[in-house]
mmCIF file of C-alpha atoms in Angstrom:
data_model
loop_
_atom_site.group_PDB
_atom_site.id
_atom_site.type_symbol
_atom_site.label_atom_id
_atom_site.label_comp_id
_atom_site.label_asym_id
_atom_site.label_seq_id
_atom_site.Cartn_x
_atom_site.Cartn_y
_atom_site.Cartn_z
ATOM 1 C CA UNK A 1253 82.022 70.898 -170.740
ATOM 2 C CA UNK A 1254 80.728 72.526 -173.893
ATOM 3 C CA UNK A 1255 83.594 71.482 -176.167
ATOM 4 C CA UNK A 1256 82.918 67.830 -175.386
ATOM 5 C CA UNK A 1257 79.304 68.328 -176.321
ATOM 6 C CA UNK A 1258 80.241 70.035 -179.551
ATOM 7 C CA UNK A 1259 82.503 67.136 -180.487
ATOM 8 C CA UNK A 1260 79.623 64.669 -180.184
ATOM 9 C CA UNK A 1261 77.703 65.923 -183.216
ATOM 10 C CA UNK A 1262 76.884 63.841 -186.245
ATOM 11 C CA UNK A 1263 78.911 64.456 -189.354
ATOM 12 C CA UNK A 1264 76.721 65.149 -192.386
ATOM 13 C CA UNK A 1265 77.816 61.921 -194.075
ATOM 14 C CA UNK A 1266 74.744 61.494 -196.217
ATOM 15 C CA UNK A 1267 75.278 57.869 -197.380
ATOM 16 C CA UNK A 1268 75.662 56.629 -193.802
ATOM 17 C CA UNK A 1269 72.697 58.596 -192.517
ATOM 18 C CA UNK A 1270 70.535 57.529 -195.469
ATOM 19 C CA UNK A 1271 71.515 53.934 -194.752
ATOM 20 C CA UNK A 1272 70.550 54.368 -191.096
ATOM 21 C CA UNK A 1273 67.114 55.683 -192.089
ATOM 22 C CA UNK A 1274 66.693 52.882 -194.637
ATOM 23 C CA UNK A 1275 67.558 50.296 -191.982
ATOM 24 C CA UNK A 1276 65.052 51.848 -189.567
ATOM 25 C CA UNK A 1277 62.387 51.518 -192.256
ATOM 26 C CA UNK A 1278 63.609 47.994 -192.980
ATOM 27 C CA UNK A 1279 63.289 47.119 -189.292
ATOM 28 C CA UNK A 1280 59.673 48.298 -189.314
ATOM 29 C CA UNK A 1281 58.984 46.171 -192.402
ATOM 30 C CA UNK A 1282 60.598 43.171 -190.703
ATOM 31 C CA UNK A 1283 58.281 43.608 -187.717
ATOM 32 C CA UNK A 1284 55.320 43.542 -190.103
ATOM 33 C CA UNK A 1285 56.764 40.449 -191.791
ATOM 34 C CA UNK A 1286 57.144 38.758 -188.393
ATOM 35 C CA UNK A 1287 53.443 39.302 -187.795
ATOM 36 C CA UNK A 1288 52.264 38.217 -191.243
ATOM 37 C CA UNK A 1289 54.747 35.423 -192.000
ATOM 38 C CA UNK A 1290 54.682 32.588 -189.417
ATOM 39 C CA UNK A 1291 57.543 30.617 -190.973
ATOM 40 C CA UNK A 1292 60.547 29.659 -188.881
ATOM 41 C CA UNK A 1293 64.168 28.923 -189.741
ATOM 42 C CA UNK A 1294 66.478 27.251 -187.252
ATOM 43 C CA UNK A 1295 63.814 27.334 -184.514
ATOM 44 C CA UNK A 1296 63.605 31.132 -184.797
ATOM 45 C CA UNK A 1297 61.057 33.340 -186.589
ATOM 46 C CA UNK A 1298 62.169 33.728 -190.201
ATOM 47 C CA UNK A 1299 62.331 37.526 -190.117
ATOM 48 C CA UNK A 1300 64.063 37.819 -186.741
ATOM 49 C CA UNK A 1301 67.556 37.778 -188.254
ATOM 50 C CA UNK A 1302 66.835 40.515 -190.850
ATOM 51 C CA UNK A 1303 65.252 42.600 -188.085
ATOM 52 C CA UNK A 1304 68.314 42.260 -185.852
ATOM 53 C CA UNK A 1305 70.672 43.111 -188.688
ATOM 54 C CA UNK A 1306 68.581 46.143 -189.701
ATOM 55 C CA UNK A 1307 68.807 47.475 -186.156
ATOM 56 C CA UNK A 1308 72.524 46.686 -185.860
ATOM 57 C CA UNK A 1309 73.404 48.310 -189.178
ATOM 58 C CA UNK A 1310 71.330 51.399 -188.334
ATOM 59 C CA UNK A 1311 73.198 51.833 -185.044
ATOM 60 C CA UNK A 1312 76.580 51.181 -186.655
ATOM 61 C CA UNK A 1313 75.894 53.679 -189.466
ATOM 62 C CA UNK A 1314 75.032 56.468 -187.045
ATOM 63 C CA UNK A 1315 78.099 55.602 -184.954
ATOM 64 C CA UNK A 1316 80.375 55.674 -187.982
ATOM 65 C CA UNK A 1317 78.993 59.048 -189.077
ATOM 66 C CA UNK A 1318 79.639 60.396 -185.583
ATOM 67 C CA UNK A 1319 83.199 59.036 -185.532
ATOM 68 C CA UNK A 1320 83.936 60.669 -188.883
ATOM 69 C CA UNK A 1321 82.637 63.931 -187.439
ATOM 70 C CA UNK A 1322 85.263 63.802 -184.681
ATOM 71 C CA UNK A 1323 88.133 64.091 -187.155
ATOM 72 C CA UNK A 1324 89.606 67.604 -187.481
ATOM 73 C CA UNK A 1325 91.409 66.617 -190.692
ATOM 74 C CA UNK A 1326 91.557 63.753 -193.200
ATOM 75 C CA UNK A 1327 87.768 64.095 -193.253
ATOM 76 C CA UNK A 1328 87.555 63.482 -197.006
ATOM 77 C CA UNK A 1329 89.471 60.218 -196.726
ATOM 78 C CA UNK A 1330 87.355 59.178 -193.740
ATOM 79 C CA UNK A 1331 84.187 59.991 -195.679
ATOM 80 C CA UNK A 1332 85.394 57.754 -198.497
ATOM 81 C CA UNK A 1333 85.891 54.970 -195.961
ATOM 82 C CA UNK A 1334 82.355 55.575 -194.719
ATOM 83 C CA UNK A 1335 80.970 55.233 -198.238
ATOM 84 C CA UNK A 1336 82.863 51.964 -198.687
ATOM 85 C CA UNK A 1337 81.308 50.699 -195.455
ATOM 86 C CA UNK A 1338 77.864 51.615 -196.777
ATOM 87 C CA UNK A 1339 78.451 49.491 -199.873
ATOM 88 C CA UNK A 1340 79.585 46.521 -197.789
ATOM 89 C CA UNK A 1341 76.649 46.788 -195.405
ATOM 90 C CA UNK A 1342 74.126 47.077 -198.235
ATOM 91 C CA UNK A 1343 75.505 43.879 -199.789
ATOM 92 C CA UNK A 1344 75.268 42.142 -196.422
ATOM 93 C CA UNK A 1345 71.698 43.252 -195.813
ATOM 94 C CA UNK A 1346 70.418 42.471 -199.305
ATOM 95 C CA UNK A 1347 71.702 38.896 -199.062
ATOM 96 C CA UNK A 1348 70.274 38.392 -195.559
ATOM 97 C CA UNK A 1349 66.860 39.770 -196.504
ATOM 98 C CA UNK A 1350 66.828 37.878 -199.799
ATOM 99 C CA UNK A 1351 67.654 34.605 -198.072
ATOM 100 C CA UNK A 1352 64.845 35.184 -195.580
ATOM 101 C CA UNK A 1353 62.393 35.882 -198.384
ATOM 102 C CA UNK A 1354 63.245 32.487 -199.904
ATOM 103 C CA UNK A 1355 63.183 30.743 -196.540
ATOM 104 C CA UNK A 1356 66.851 29.713 -196.521
ATOM 105 C CA UNK A 1357 69.767 30.549 -194.267
ATOM 106 C CA UNK A 1358 72.269 33.181 -195.357
ATOM 107 C CA UNK A 1359 75.187 32.558 -192.995
ATOM 108 C CA UNK A 1360 77.412 29.489 -193.452
ATOM 109 C CA UNK A 1361 75.305 28.258 -196.385
ATOM 110 C CA UNK A 1362 77.442 26.516 -199.025
ATOM 111 C CA UNK A 1363 74.809 24.001 -200.105
ATOM 112 C CA UNK A 1364 74.978 25.075 -203.770
ATOM 113 C CA UNK A 1365 77.475 27.031 -205.880
ATOM 114 C CA UNK A 1366 75.061 29.981 -205.844
ATOM 115 C CA UNK A 1367 74.774 29.997 -202.061
ATOM 116 C CA UNK A 1368 78.543 29.601 -201.777
ATOM 117 C CA UNK A 1369 79.009 32.760 -203.849
ATOM 118 C CA UNK A 1370 76.515 34.636 -201.666
ATOM 119 C CA UNK A 1371 78.218 33.512 -198.463
ATOM 120 C CA UNK A 1372 81.577 34.498 -199.925
ATOM 121 C CA UNK A 1373 80.215 37.938 -200.812
ATOM 122 C CA UNK A 1374 78.939 38.362 -197.258
ATOM 123 C CA UNK A 1375 82.312 37.346 -195.836
ATOM 124 C CA UNK A 1376 84.179 39.792 -198.057
ATOM 125 C CA UNK A 1377 81.764 42.635 -197.323
ATOM 126 C CA UNK A 1378 82.036 42.236 -193.570
ATOM 127 C CA UNK A 1379 85.841 42.071 -193.760
ATOM 128 C CA UNK A 1380 85.708 45.349 -195.690
ATOM 129 C CA UNK A 1381 83.541 46.890 -192.955
ATOM 130 C CA UNK A 1382 86.025 45.687 -190.329
ATOM 131 C CA UNK A 1383 88.925 47.205 -192.276
ATOM 132 C CA UNK A 1384 87.027 50.492 -192.596
ATOM 133 C CA UNK A 1385 86.558 50.544 -188.822
ATOM 134 C CA UNK A 1386 90.255 49.776 -188.375
ATOM 135 C CA UNK A 1387 91.121 52.630 -190.740
ATOM 136 C CA UNK A 1388 88.988 55.071 -188.765
ATOM 137 C CA UNK A 1389 90.567 53.832 -185.542
ATOM 138 C CA UNK A 1390 94.012 54.555 -186.997
ATOM 139 C CA UNK A 1391 92.884 58.083 -187.881
ATOM 140 C CA UNK A 1392 91.275 58.726 -184.496
ATOM 141 C CA UNK A 1393 93.967 57.273 -182.269
ATOM 142 C CA UNK A 1394 96.036 60.468 -182.458
ATOM 143 C CA UNK A 1395 93.098 62.866 -182.208
ATOM 144 C CA UNK A 1396 92.798 64.390 -178.707
ATOM 145 C CA UNK A 1397 89.199 65.420 -178.092
ATOM 146 C CA UNK A 1398 88.358 68.342 -175.775
ATOM 147 C CA UNK A 1399 87.179 65.933 -173.064
ATOM 148 C CA UNK A 1400 89.849 63.376 -172.012
ATOM 149 C CA UNK A 1401 87.134 60.930 -170.917
ATOM 150 C CA UNK A 1402 85.548 61.003 -174.361
ATOM 151 C CA UNK A 1403 88.965 60.600 -175.972
ATOM 152 C CA UNK A 1404 89.575 57.421 -173.985
ATOM 153 C CA UNK A 1405 86.017 56.176 -174.551
ATOM 154 C CA UNK A 1406 86.343 56.498 -178.323
ATOM 155 C CA UNK A 1407 89.744 54.809 -178.417
ATOM 156 C CA UNK A 1408 88.766 51.990 -176.064
ATOM 157 C CA UNK A 1409 85.424 51.560 -177.815
ATOM 158 C CA UNK A 1410 87.153 51.200 -181.169
ATOM 159 C CA UNK A 1411 89.689 48.673 -179.885
ATOM 160 C CA UNK A 1412 87.134 46.537 -178.046
ATOM 161 C CA UNK A 1413 84.683 46.944 -180.920
ATOM 162 C CA UNK A 1414 87.240 45.718 -183.443
ATOM 163 C CA UNK A 1415 87.996 42.705 -181.256
ATOM 164 C CA UNK A 1416 84.285 41.998 -180.886
ATOM 165 C CA UNK A 1417 83.734 42.216 -184.632
ATOM 166 C CA UNK A 1418 86.739 39.956 -185.259
ATOM 167 C CA UNK A 1419 85.272 37.271 -182.987
ATOM 168 C CA UNK A 1420 82.856 36.521 -185.823
ATOM 169 C CA UNK A 1421 85.720 34.772 -187.602
ATOM 170 C CA UNK A 1422 85.641 32.090 -184.889
ATOM 171 C CA UNK A 1423 82.246 31.075 -186.273
ATOM 172 C CA UNK A 1424 83.379 30.394 -189.832
ATOM 173 C CA UNK A 1425 85.255 27.114 -189.393
ATOM 174 C CA UNK A 1426 83.525 23.734 -189.781
ATOM 175 C CA UNK A 1427 82.374 21.986 -186.618
ATOM 176 C CA UNK A 1428 83.144 18.356 -185.810
ATOM 177 C CA UNK A 1429 79.609 17.305 -186.728
ATOM 178 C CA UNK A 1430 79.833 19.143 -190.056
ATOM 179 C CA UNK A 1431 83.094 17.380 -190.884
ATOM 180 C CA UNK A 1432 81.581 13.991 -190.133
ATOM 181 C CA UNK A 1433 78.172 14.660 -191.701
ATOM 182 C CA UNK A 1434 78.334 17.417 -194.332
ATOM 183 C CA UNK A 1435 74.931 18.945 -195.112
ATOM 184 C CA UNK A 1436 75.819 22.099 -197.001
ATOM 185 C CA UNK A 1437 76.589 24.199 -193.926
ATOM 186 C CA UNK A 1438 80.132 25.153 -192.891
ATOM 187 C CA UNK A 1439 80.459 27.214 -189.735
ATOM 188 C CA UNK A 1440 78.294 27.821 -186.688
ATOM 189 C CA UNK A 1441 77.713 30.295 -183.916
ATOM 190 C CA UNK A 1442 76.834 27.580 -181.390
ATOM 191 C CA UNK A 1443 79.531 25.565 -179.599
ATOM 192 C CA UNK A 1444 78.896 22.062 -178.306
ATOM 193 C CA UNK A 1445 75.450 21.892 -179.890
ATOM 194 C CA UNK A 1446 74.070 22.371 -183.379
ATOM 195 C CA UNK A 1447 72.751 25.748 -184.498
ATOM 196 C CA UNK A 1448 68.993 26.077 -184.439
ATOM 197 C CA UNK A 1449 68.307 24.739 -180.959
ATOM 198 C CA UNK A 1450 66.529 26.447 -178.082
ATOM 199 C CA UNK A 1451 67.519 30.073 -177.628
ATOM 200 C CA UNK A 1452 66.688 33.286 -175.824
ATOM 201 C CA UNK A 1453 63.626 35.098 -177.195
ATOM 202 C CA UNK A 1454 64.438 37.422 -180.122
ATOM 203 C CA UNK A 1455 68.200 37.279 -179.523
ATOM 204 C CA UNK A 1456 68.265 33.563 -180.286
ATOM 205 C CA UNK A 1457 71.371 32.977 -178.165
ATOM 206 C CA UNK A 1458 71.639 29.287 -177.352
ATOM 207 C CA UNK A 1459 70.278 28.146 -174.002
ATOM 208 C CA UNK A 1460 71.697 24.633 -174.407
ATOM 209 C CA UNK A 1461 75.314 25.316 -175.425
ATOM 210 C CA UNK A 1462 77.904 28.006 -176.004
ATOM 211 C CA UNK A 1463 77.159 30.850 -178.397
ATOM 212 C CA UNK A 1464 79.870 33.032 -179.918
ATOM 213 C CA UNK A 1465 77.343 35.684 -180.900
ATOM 214 C CA UNK A 1466 77.294 36.848 -177.278
ATOM 215 C CA UNK A 1467 80.899 38.136 -176.994
ATOM 216 C CA UNK A 1468 80.613 39.293 -180.616
ATOM 217 C CA UNK A 1469 77.584 41.415 -179.715
ATOM 218 C CA UNK A 1470 78.964 42.749 -176.426
ATOM 219 C CA UNK A 1471 82.351 43.614 -177.906
ATOM 220 C CA UNK A 1472 80.956 45.210 -181.037
ATOM 221 C CA UNK A 1473 78.709 47.551 -179.083
ATOM 222 C CA UNK A 1474 81.542 48.980 -177.011
ATOM 223 C CA UNK A 1475 81.662 51.362 -179.986
ATOM 224 C CA UNK A 1476 78.440 52.884 -178.687
ATOM 225 C CA UNK A 1477 78.415 52.062 -174.986
ATOM 226 C CA UNK A 1478 81.690 53.633 -173.878
ATOM 227 C CA UNK A 1479 81.316 56.951 -175.758
ATOM 228 C CA UNK A 1480 77.713 57.201 -174.523
ATOM 229 C CA UNK A 1481 78.980 56.723 -170.975
ATOM 230 C CA UNK A 1482 81.539 59.519 -171.417
ATOM 231 C CA UNK A 1483 78.917 61.841 -172.902
ATOM 232 C CA UNK A 1484 76.471 61.009 -170.076
ATOM 233 C CA UNK A 1485 79.108 61.791 -167.439
ATOM 234 C CA UNK A 1486 79.820 65.098 -169.168
ATOM 235 C CA UNK A 1487 76.107 65.963 -169.227
ATOM 236 C CA UNK A 1488 75.721 65.098 -165.548
ATOM 237 C CA UNK A 1489 78.776 67.106 -164.479
ATOM 238 C CA UNK A 1490 76.972 70.458 -163.983
ATOM 239 C CA UNK A 1491 74.489 68.774 -161.602
ATOM 240 C CA UNK A 1492 76.743 66.194 -159.912
ATOM 241 C CA UNK A 1493 79.621 67.895 -158.142
ATOM 242 C CA UNK A 1494 81.956 64.906 -158.060
ATOM 243 C CA UNK A 1495 81.784 64.580 -161.858
ATOM 244 C CA UNK A 1496 82.933 68.135 -162.522
ATOM 245 C CA UNK A 1497 86.517 66.969 -162.286
ATOM 246 C CA UNK A 1498 87.730 65.801 -165.712
ATOM 247 C CA UNK A 1499 90.203 63.369 -164.124
ATOM 248 C CA UNK A 1500 87.378 61.655 -162.236
ATOM 249 C CA UNK A 1501 85.353 61.182 -165.404
ATOM 250 C CA UNK A 1502 88.470 59.854 -167.130
ATOM 251 C CA UNK A 1503 89.033 57.286 -164.371
ATOM 252 C CA UNK A 1504 85.405 56.166 -164.498
ATOM 253 C CA UNK A 1505 85.619 55.612 -168.247
ATOM 254 C CA UNK A 1506 88.897 53.734 -167.798
ATOM 255 C CA UNK A 1507 87.266 51.447 -165.229
ATOM 256 C CA UNK A 1508 84.279 50.849 -167.514
ATOM 257 C CA UNK A 1509 86.583 50.088 -170.457
ATOM 258 C CA UNK A 1510 88.514 47.449 -168.518
ATOM 259 C CA UNK A 1511 85.269 45.924 -167.234
ATOM 260 C CA UNK A 1512 83.772 45.852 -170.740
ATOM 261 C CA UNK A 1513 86.836 44.099 -172.130
ATOM 262 C CA UNK A 1514 86.728 41.623 -169.235
ATOM 263 C CA UNK A 1515 83.089 40.767 -169.962
ATOM 264 C CA UNK A 1516 83.916 40.180 -173.632
ATOM 265 C CA UNK A 1517 86.774 37.875 -172.649
ATOM 266 C CA UNK A 1518 84.665 36.042 -170.064
ATOM 267 C CA UNK A 1519 81.687 35.448 -172.355
ATOM 268 C CA UNK A 1520 83.972 34.342 -175.186
ATOM 269 C CA UNK A 1521 85.733 31.871 -172.896
ATOM 270 C CA UNK A 1522 82.356 30.645 -171.652
ATOM 271 C CA UNK A 1523 81.060 30.156 -175.196
ATOM 272 C CA UNK A 1524 84.179 28.322 -176.365
ATOM 273 C CA UNK A 1525 83.674 25.848 -173.517
ATOM 274 C CA UNK A 1526 80.216 25.047 -174.887
ATOM 275 C CA UNK A 1527 78.499 26.630 -171.906
ATOM 276 C CA UNK A 1528 75.191 28.444 -172.263
ATOM 277 C CA UNK A 1529 74.870 32.007 -171.055
ATOM 278 C CA UNK A 1530 71.902 30.947 -168.873
ATOM 279 C CA UNK A 1531 73.685 28.031 -167.174
ATOM 280 C CA UNK A 1532 77.124 29.277 -166.111
ATOM 281 C CA UNK A 1533 79.191 26.906 -164.006
ATOM 282 C CA UNK A 1534 80.763 27.802 -160.665
ATOM 283 C CA UNK A 1535 84.017 28.994 -162.240
ATOM 284 C CA UNK A 1536 82.246 31.310 -164.687
ATOM 285 C CA UNK A 1537 80.067 32.694 -161.895
ATOM 286 C CA UNK A 1538 83.111 33.237 -159.697
ATOM 287 C CA UNK A 1539 85.026 35.101 -162.391
ATOM 288 C CA UNK A 1540 81.941 37.127 -163.269
ATOM 289 C CA UNK A 1541 81.551 37.989 -159.600
ATOM 290 C CA UNK A 1542 85.174 39.121 -159.416
ATOM 291 C CA UNK A 1543 84.697 41.391 -162.440
ATOM 292 C CA UNK A 1544 81.492 42.853 -160.973
ATOM 293 C CA UNK A 1545 83.046 43.347 -157.532
ATOM 294 C CA UNK A 1546 86.127 45.068 -158.932
ATOM 295 C CA UNK A 1547 83.930 47.294 -161.099
ATOM 296 C CA UNK A 1548 81.773 48.364 -158.153
ATOM 297 C CA UNK A 1549 84.725 48.786 -155.782
ATOM 298 C CA UNK A 1550 86.793 50.787 -158.278
ATOM 299 C CA UNK A 1551 83.865 53.026 -159.185
ATOM 300 C CA UNK A 1552 82.914 53.621 -155.558
ATOM 301 C CA UNK A 1553 86.525 54.271 -154.574
ATOM 302 C CA UNK A 1554 86.959 56.825 -157.344
ATOM 303 C CA UNK A 1555 83.763 58.678 -156.413
ATOM 304 C CA UNK A 1556 84.452 58.613 -152.664
ATOM 305 C CA UNK A 1557 88.007 59.895 -153.087
ATOM 306 C CA UNK A 1558 86.865 62.719 -155.324
ATOM 307 C CA UNK A 1559 84.014 63.623 -152.967
ATOM 308 C CA UNK A 1560 86.536 63.883 -150.121
ATOM 309 C CA UNK A 1561 88.773 66.186 -152.158
ATOM 310 C CA UNK A 1562 85.782 68.321 -153.193
ATOM 311 C CA UNK A 1563 84.973 69.028 -149.557
#
């Protein structure tokens, strides 16, 4: 068990960790701004988007530092990739916060040449961050960690995370309404309705149409969720007899990985059909029920079989 715990330490990648701290401070400042500044943009509080991005970047930075720390070699190259990611994320955050300060949208805004340049810079920076993540995935794919479950969790988390991040590109094309009535915005996260309508509190996910931010969010955070699951199973192993078997933990992570990917696919399909997350139709509910049932049955079967062997 101990080797798996040792492998889950943060690498001392100072730029990434400094960025994480800066984003935590930025998130606190955004909360203050939400209280003091009542303005709204797209039916959402003006400082909600900067707050969400501060939190997301902080989590991603810590995750990236941890992933770099898993590498037994090529650490210098990986650290360089991490520093490149920091630069891209800083550009992204500065533009988002600056746009909020001026009360204008940052994403999809091509209303003036200046805003077009800013949107282009954001697009390039996030592509760079995606490529950095892909580069780290290529380095980590051949690295066997001491715990097989953690090895699978990292690999699956990277693959699903990369897919989730890439889903953002589905938002960049013009919608039918934008083609017929251009108003300086090209691209949207909503499907079937215009951006800026009714949405879930804080998250802002559309409650009247599809929203591609949902599979984007779920997929992207497989980078954290699956490794955390593997680490939690490892921590519980000394106290839960059935989890002491490495093969059992590996199977549980494999089941969770398949289920996570299925949820990303299901929510993406739902969004592309213009269907809100809060009003799924019968087909979406049925498929979601199948995924949930298979997850529960597979997990229970794995635990019951192992418990029988342990006796």
